[in-house]
PDB file of C-alpha atoms in Angstrom:
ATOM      1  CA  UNK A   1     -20.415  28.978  73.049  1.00  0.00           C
ATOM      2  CA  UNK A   2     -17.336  30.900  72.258  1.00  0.00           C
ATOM      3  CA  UNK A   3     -14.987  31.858  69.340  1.00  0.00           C
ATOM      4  CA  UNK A   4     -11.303  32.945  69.807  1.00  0.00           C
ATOM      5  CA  UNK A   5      -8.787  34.676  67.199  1.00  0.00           C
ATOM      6  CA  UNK A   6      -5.802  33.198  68.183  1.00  0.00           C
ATOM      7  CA  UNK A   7      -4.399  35.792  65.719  1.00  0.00           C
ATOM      8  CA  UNK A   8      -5.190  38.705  67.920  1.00  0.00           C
ATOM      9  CA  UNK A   9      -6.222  37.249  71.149  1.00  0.00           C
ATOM     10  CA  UNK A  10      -9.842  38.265  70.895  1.00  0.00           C
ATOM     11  CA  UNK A  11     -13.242  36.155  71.198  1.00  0.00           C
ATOM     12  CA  UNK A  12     -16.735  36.302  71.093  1.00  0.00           C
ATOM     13  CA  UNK A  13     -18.619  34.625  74.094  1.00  0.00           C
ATOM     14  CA  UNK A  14     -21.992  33.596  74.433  1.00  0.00           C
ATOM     15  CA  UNK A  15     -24.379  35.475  76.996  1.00  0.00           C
ATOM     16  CA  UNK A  16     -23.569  32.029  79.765  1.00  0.00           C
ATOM     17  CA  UNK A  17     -19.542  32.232  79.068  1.00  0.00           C
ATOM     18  CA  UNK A  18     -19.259  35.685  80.352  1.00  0.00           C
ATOM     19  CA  UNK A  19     -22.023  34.376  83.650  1.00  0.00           C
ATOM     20  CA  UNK A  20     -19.825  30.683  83.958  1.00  0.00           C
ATOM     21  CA  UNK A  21     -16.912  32.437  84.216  1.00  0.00           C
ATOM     22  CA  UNK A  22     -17.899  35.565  86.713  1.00  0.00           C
ATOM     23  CA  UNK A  23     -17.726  38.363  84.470  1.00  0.00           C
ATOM     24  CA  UNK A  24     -20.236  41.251  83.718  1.00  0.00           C
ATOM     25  CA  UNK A  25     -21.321  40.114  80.009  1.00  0.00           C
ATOM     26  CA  UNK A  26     -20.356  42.439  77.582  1.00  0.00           C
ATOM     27  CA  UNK A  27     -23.270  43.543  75.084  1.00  0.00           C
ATOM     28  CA  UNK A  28     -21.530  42.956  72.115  1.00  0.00           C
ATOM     29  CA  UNK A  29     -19.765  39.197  73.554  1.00  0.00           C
ATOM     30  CA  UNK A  30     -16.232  40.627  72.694  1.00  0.00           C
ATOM     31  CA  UNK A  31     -13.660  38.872  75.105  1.00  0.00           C
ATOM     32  CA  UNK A  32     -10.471  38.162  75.260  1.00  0.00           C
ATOM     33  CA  UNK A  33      -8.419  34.791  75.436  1.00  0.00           C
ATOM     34  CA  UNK A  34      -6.717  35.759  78.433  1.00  0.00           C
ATOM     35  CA  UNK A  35     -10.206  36.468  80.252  1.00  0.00           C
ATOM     36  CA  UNK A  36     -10.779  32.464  79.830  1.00  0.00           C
ATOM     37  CA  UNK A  37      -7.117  31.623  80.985  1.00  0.00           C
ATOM     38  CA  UNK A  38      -6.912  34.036  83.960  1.00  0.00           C
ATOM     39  CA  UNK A  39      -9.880  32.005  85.281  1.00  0.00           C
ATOM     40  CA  UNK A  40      -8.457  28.867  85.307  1.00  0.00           C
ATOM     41  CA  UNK A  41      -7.256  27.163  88.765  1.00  0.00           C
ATOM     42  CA  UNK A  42      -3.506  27.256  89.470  1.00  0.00           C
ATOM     43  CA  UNK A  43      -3.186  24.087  89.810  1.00  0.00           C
ATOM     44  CA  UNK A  44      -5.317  22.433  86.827  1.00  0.00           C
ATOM     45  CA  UNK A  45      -3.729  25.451  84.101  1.00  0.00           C
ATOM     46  CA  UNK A  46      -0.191  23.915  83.025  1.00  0.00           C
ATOM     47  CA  UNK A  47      -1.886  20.840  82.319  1.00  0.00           C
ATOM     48  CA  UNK A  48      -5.075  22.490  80.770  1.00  0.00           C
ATOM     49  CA  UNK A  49      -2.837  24.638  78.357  1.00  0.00           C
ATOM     50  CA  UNK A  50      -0.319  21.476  77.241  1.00  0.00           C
ATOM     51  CA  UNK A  51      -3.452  19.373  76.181  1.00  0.00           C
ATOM     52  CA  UNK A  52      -4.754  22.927  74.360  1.00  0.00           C
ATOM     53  CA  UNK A  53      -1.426  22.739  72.454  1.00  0.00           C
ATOM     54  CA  UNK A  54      -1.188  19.409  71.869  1.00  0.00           C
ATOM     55  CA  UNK A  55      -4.723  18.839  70.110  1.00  0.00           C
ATOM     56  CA  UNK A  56      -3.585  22.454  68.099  1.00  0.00           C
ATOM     57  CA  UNK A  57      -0.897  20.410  67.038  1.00  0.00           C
ATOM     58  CA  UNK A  58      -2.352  17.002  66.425  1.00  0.00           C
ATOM     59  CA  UNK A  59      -5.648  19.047  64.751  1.00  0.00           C
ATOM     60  CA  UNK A  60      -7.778  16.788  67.176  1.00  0.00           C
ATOM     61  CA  UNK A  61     -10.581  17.677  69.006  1.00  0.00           C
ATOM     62  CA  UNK A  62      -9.703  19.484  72.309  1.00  0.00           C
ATOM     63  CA  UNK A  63     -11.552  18.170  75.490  1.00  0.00           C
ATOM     64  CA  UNK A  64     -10.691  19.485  79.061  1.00  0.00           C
ATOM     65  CA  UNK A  65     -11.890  19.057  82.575  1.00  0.00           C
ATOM     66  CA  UNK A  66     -11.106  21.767  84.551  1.00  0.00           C
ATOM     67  CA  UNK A  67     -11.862  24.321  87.834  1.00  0.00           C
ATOM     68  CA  UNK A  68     -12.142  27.893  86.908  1.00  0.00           C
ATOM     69  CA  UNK A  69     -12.412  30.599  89.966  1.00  0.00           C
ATOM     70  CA  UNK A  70     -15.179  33.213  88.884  1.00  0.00           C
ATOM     71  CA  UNK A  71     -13.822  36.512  88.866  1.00  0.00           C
ATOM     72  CA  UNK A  72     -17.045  38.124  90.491  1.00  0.00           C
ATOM     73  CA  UNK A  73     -17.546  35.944  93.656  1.00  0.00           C
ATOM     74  CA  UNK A  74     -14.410  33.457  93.900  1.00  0.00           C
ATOM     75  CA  UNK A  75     -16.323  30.843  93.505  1.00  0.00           C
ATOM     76  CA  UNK A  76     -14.974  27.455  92.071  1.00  0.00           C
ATOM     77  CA  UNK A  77     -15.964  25.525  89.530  1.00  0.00           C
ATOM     78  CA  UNK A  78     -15.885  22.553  87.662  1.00  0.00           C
ATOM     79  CA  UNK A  79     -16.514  22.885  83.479  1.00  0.00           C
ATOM     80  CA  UNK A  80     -15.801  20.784  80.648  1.00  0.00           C
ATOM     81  CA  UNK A  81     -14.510  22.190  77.375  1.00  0.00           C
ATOM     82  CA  UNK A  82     -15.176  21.325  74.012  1.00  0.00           C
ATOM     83  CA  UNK A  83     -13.624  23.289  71.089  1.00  0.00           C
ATOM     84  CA  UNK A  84     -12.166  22.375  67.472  1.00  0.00           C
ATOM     85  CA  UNK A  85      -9.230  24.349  65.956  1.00  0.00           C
ATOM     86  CA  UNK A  86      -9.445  26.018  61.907  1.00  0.00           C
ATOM     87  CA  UNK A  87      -6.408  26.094  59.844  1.00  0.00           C
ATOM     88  CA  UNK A  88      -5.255  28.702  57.284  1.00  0.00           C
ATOM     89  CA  UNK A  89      -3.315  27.330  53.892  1.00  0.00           C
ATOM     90  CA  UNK A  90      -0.485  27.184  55.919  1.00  0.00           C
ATOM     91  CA  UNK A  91      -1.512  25.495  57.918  1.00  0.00           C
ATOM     92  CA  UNK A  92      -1.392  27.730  61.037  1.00  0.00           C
ATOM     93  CA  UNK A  93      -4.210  27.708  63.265  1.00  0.00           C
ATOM     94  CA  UNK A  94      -5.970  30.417  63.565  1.00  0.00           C
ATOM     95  CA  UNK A  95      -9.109  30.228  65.209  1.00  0.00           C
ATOM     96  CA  UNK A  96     -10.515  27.832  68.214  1.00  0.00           C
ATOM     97  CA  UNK A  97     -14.339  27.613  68.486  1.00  0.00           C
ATOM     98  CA  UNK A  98     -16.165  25.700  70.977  1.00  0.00           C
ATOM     99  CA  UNK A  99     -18.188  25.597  73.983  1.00  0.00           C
ATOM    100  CA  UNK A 100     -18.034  25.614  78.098  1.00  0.00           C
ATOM    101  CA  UNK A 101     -20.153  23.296  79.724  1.00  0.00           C
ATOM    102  CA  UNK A 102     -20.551  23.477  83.709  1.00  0.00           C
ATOM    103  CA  UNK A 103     -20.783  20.407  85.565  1.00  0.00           C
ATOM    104  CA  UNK A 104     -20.055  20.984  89.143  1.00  0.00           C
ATOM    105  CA  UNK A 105     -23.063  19.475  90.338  1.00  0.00           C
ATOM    106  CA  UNK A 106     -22.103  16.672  89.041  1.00  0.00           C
ATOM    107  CA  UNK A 107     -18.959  16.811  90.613  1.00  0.00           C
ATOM    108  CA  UNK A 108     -20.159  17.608  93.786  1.00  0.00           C
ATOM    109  CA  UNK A 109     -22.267  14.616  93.512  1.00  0.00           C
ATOM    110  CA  UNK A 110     -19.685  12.444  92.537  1.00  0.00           C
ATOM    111  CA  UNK A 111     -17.465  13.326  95.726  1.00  0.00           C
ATOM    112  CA  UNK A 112     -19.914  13.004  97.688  1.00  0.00           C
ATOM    113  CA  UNK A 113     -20.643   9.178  96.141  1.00  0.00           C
ATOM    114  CA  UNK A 114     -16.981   8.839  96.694  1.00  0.00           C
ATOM    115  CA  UNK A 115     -16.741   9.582 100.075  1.00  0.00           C
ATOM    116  CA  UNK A 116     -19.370   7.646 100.915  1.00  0.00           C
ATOM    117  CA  UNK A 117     -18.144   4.692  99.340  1.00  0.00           C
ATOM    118  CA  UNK A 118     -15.080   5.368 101.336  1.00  0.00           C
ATOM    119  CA  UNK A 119     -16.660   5.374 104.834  1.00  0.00           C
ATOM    120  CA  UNK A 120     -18.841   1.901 103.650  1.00  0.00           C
ATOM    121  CA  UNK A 121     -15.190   0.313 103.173  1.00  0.00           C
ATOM    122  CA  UNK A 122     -13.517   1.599 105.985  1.00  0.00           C
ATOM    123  CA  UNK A 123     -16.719   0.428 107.907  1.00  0.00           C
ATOM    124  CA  UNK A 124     -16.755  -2.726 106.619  1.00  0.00           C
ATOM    125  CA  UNK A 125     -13.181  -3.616 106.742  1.00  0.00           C
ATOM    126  CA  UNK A 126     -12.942  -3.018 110.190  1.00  0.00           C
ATOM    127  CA  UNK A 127     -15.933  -5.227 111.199  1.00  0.00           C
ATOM    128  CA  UNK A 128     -15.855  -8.958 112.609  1.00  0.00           C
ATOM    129  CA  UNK A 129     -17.991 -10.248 110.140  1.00  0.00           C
ATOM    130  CA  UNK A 130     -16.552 -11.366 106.738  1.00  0.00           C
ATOM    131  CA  UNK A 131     -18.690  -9.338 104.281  1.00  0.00           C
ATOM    132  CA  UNK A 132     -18.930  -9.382 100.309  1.00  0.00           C
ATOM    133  CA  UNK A 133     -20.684  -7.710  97.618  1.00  0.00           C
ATOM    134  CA  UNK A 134     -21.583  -9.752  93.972  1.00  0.00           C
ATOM    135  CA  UNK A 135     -23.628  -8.084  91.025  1.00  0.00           C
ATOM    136  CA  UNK A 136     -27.023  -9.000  89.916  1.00  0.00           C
ATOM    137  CA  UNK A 137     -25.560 -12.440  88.800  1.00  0.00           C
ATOM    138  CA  UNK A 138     -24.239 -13.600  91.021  1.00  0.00           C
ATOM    139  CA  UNK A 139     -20.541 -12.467  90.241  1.00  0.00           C
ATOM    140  CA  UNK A 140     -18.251 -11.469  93.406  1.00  0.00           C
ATOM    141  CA  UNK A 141     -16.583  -8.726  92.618  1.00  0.00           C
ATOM    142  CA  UNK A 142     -15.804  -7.301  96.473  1.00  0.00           C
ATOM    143  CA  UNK A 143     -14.227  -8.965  99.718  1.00  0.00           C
ATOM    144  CA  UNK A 144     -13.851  -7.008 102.981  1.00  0.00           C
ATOM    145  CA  UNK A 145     -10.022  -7.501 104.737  1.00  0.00           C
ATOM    146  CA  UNK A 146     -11.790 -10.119 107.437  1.00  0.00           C
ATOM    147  CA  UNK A 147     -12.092 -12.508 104.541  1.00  0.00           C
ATOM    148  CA  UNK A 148      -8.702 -12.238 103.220  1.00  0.00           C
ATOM    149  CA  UNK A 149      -7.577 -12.833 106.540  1.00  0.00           C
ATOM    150  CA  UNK A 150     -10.373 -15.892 107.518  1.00  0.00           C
ATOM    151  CA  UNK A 151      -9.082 -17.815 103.872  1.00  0.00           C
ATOM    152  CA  UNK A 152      -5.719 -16.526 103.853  1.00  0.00           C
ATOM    153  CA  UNK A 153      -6.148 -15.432  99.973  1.00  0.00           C
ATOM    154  CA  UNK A 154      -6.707 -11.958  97.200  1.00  0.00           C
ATOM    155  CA  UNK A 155      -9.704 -11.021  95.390  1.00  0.00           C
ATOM    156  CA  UNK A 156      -8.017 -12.590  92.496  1.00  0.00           C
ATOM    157  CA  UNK A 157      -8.239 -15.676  94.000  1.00  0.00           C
ATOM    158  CA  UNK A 158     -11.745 -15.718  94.993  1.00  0.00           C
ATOM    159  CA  UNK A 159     -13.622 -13.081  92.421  1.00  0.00           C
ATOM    160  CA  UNK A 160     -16.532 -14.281  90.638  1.00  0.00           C
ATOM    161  CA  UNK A 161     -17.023 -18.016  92.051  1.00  0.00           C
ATOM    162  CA  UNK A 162     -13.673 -18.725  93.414  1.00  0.00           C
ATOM    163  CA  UNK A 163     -15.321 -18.321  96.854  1.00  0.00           C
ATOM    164  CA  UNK A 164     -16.813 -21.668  96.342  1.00  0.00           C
ATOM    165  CA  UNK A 165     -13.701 -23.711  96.921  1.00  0.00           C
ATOM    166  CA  UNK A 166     -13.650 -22.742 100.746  1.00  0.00           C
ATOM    167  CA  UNK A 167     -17.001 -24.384 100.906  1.00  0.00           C
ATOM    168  CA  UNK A 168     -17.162 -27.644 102.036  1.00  0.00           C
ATOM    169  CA  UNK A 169     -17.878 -30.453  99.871  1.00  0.00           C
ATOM    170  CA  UNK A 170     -20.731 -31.792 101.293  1.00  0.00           C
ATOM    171  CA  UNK A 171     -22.720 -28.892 101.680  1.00  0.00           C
ATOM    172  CA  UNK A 172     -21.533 -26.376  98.690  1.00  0.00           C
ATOM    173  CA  UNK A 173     -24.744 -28.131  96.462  1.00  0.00           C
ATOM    174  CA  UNK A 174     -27.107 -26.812  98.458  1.00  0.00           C
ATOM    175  CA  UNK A 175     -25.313 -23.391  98.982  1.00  0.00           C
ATOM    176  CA  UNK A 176     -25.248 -22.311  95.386  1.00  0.00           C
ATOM    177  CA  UNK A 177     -28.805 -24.197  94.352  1.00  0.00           C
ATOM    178  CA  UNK A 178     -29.987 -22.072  97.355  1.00  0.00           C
ATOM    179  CA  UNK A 179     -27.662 -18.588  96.275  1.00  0.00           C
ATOM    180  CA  UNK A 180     -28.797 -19.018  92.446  1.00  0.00           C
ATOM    181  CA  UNK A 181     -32.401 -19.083  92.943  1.00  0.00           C
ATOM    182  CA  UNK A 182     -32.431 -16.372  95.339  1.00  0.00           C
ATOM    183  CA  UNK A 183     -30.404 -14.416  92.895  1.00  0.00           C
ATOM    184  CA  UNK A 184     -32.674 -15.235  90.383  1.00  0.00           C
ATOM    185  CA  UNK A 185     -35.693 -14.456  92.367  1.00  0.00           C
ATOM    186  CA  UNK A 186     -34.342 -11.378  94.181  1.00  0.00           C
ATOM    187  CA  UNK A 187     -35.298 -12.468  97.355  1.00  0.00           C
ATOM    188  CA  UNK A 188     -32.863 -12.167 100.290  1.00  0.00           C
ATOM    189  CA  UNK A 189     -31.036 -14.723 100.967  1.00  0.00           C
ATOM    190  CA  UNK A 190     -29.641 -16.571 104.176  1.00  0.00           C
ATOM    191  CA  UNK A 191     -28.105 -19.631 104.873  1.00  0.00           C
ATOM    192  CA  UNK A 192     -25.691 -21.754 107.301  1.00  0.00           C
ATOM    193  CA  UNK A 193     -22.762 -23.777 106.191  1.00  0.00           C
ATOM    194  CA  UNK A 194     -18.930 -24.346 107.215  1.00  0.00           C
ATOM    195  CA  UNK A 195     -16.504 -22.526 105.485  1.00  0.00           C
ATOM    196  CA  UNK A 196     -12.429 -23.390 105.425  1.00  0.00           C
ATOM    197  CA  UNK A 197     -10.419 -21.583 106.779  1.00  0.00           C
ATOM    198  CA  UNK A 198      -6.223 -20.594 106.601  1.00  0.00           C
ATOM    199  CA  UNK A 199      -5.363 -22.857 108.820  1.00  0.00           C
ATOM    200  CA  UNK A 200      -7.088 -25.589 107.217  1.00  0.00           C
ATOM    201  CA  UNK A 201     -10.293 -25.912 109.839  1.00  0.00           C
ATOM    202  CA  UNK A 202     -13.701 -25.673 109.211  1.00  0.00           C
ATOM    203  CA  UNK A 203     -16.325 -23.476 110.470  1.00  0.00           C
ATOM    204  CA  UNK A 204     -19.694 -22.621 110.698  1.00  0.00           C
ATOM    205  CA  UNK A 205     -21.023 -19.917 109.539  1.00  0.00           C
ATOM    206  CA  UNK A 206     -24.299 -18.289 109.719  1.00  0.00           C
ATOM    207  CA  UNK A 207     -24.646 -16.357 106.164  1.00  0.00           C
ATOM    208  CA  UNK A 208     -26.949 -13.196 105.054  1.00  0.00           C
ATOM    209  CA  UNK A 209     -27.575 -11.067 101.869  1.00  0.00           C
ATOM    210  CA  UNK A 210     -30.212  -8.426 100.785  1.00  0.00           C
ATOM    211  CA  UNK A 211     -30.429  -7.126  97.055  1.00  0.00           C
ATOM    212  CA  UNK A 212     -29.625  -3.694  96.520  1.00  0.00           C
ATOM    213  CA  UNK A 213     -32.371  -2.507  93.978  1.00  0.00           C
ATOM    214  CA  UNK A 214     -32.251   0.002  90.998  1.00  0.00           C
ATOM    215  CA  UNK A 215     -35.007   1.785  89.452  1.00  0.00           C
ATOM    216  CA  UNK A 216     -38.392   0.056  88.726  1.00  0.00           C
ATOM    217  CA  UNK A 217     -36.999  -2.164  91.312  1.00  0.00           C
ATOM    218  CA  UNK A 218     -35.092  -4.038  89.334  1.00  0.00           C
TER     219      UNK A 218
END
């Protein structure tokens, strides 16, 4: 937690500000603004000081995402800041209180979700297979680029059950009574069935899927 004077430049900072940022904590918390500002990454600060003055302008509450690089060890990190602005009878503000809160585990984490998510596509697009991914219910919500290419269409065409109108008439029945229960049931599913192509042809296909369980394996 922190206070500034935005009168005089000074603050008071919790025990954790002074340890967040990199600095040797002062006994009695006295700060300065500039301590906080000098910290912040190059090339996050214009953008972290226009939303500072724009919620000290529209008196809203001022929420930033941000690296800082700790003046101790050069480390970066990621924290999220909180604060609220008070007013005098003018109207000038005159004080910002608030609080830092480090996340860059979760950051780290996140990246790292990213990336992976990143290799999966790449994987997948480049793969002879046609692949697809549909939530719990049964909703598809992801094509890899061999479909496109196989049916000739977008993910708007085919999201959520557009996919059946490749199927073939004859067989699609059995296909979703057979998809629906296995969705129900969570069981994997697998299947063979023709499927239409671009250039108007049909072929078979030999079809599998496995659910991808959360916790209490739901």
């Amino acid at each position: 937690a922190w206070d500034f004077d935005l009168r005089t430049g000074e603050a008071f900072w919790s025990r954790s500000d002074f340890e967040q940022l990199g600095y040797e904590p002062n006994p009695d918390g006295r700060a300065t603004m500039e301590m906080w500002r000098s910290r912040i990454h190059p090339e996050d600060l214009d953008r972290v000081m226009e939303e500072f003055d724009r919620a000290k302008f529209e008196r809203s509450v001022y929420q930033s995402e941000h690296r800082i690089i700790r003046a101790n060890d050069g480390a970066t990190r990621w924290l999220t800041v909180f604060g609220h602005f008070r007013y005098d009878g003018n109207g000038d503000a005159v004080r910002f209180a608030g609080v830092f809160l480090d996340f860059t585990n979760r950051k780290l984490v996140e990246e790292a979700l990213r990336e992976n998510e990143g290799r999966f596509h790449t994987l997948a697009d480049n793969i002879a297979q046609l692949a697809w991914m549909a939530d719990e219910t049964g909703w598809r919500f992801w094509y890899n680029h061999r479909w496109y290419e196989y049916t000739g269409t977008t993910l708007q065409d085919i999201q959520g059950c557009g996919w059946q109108k490749f199927h073939h008439p004859d067989h699609i029945g059995r296909v979703v009574a057979h998809q629906e229960k296995c969705f129900a049931t969570g069981e994997a599913w697998e299947d063979r069935f023709p499927l239409l192509g671009k250039d108007g042809r049909y072929r078979w296909f030999l079809s599998r899927a496995l659910p991808i369980r959360k916790a209490e394996n739901r």
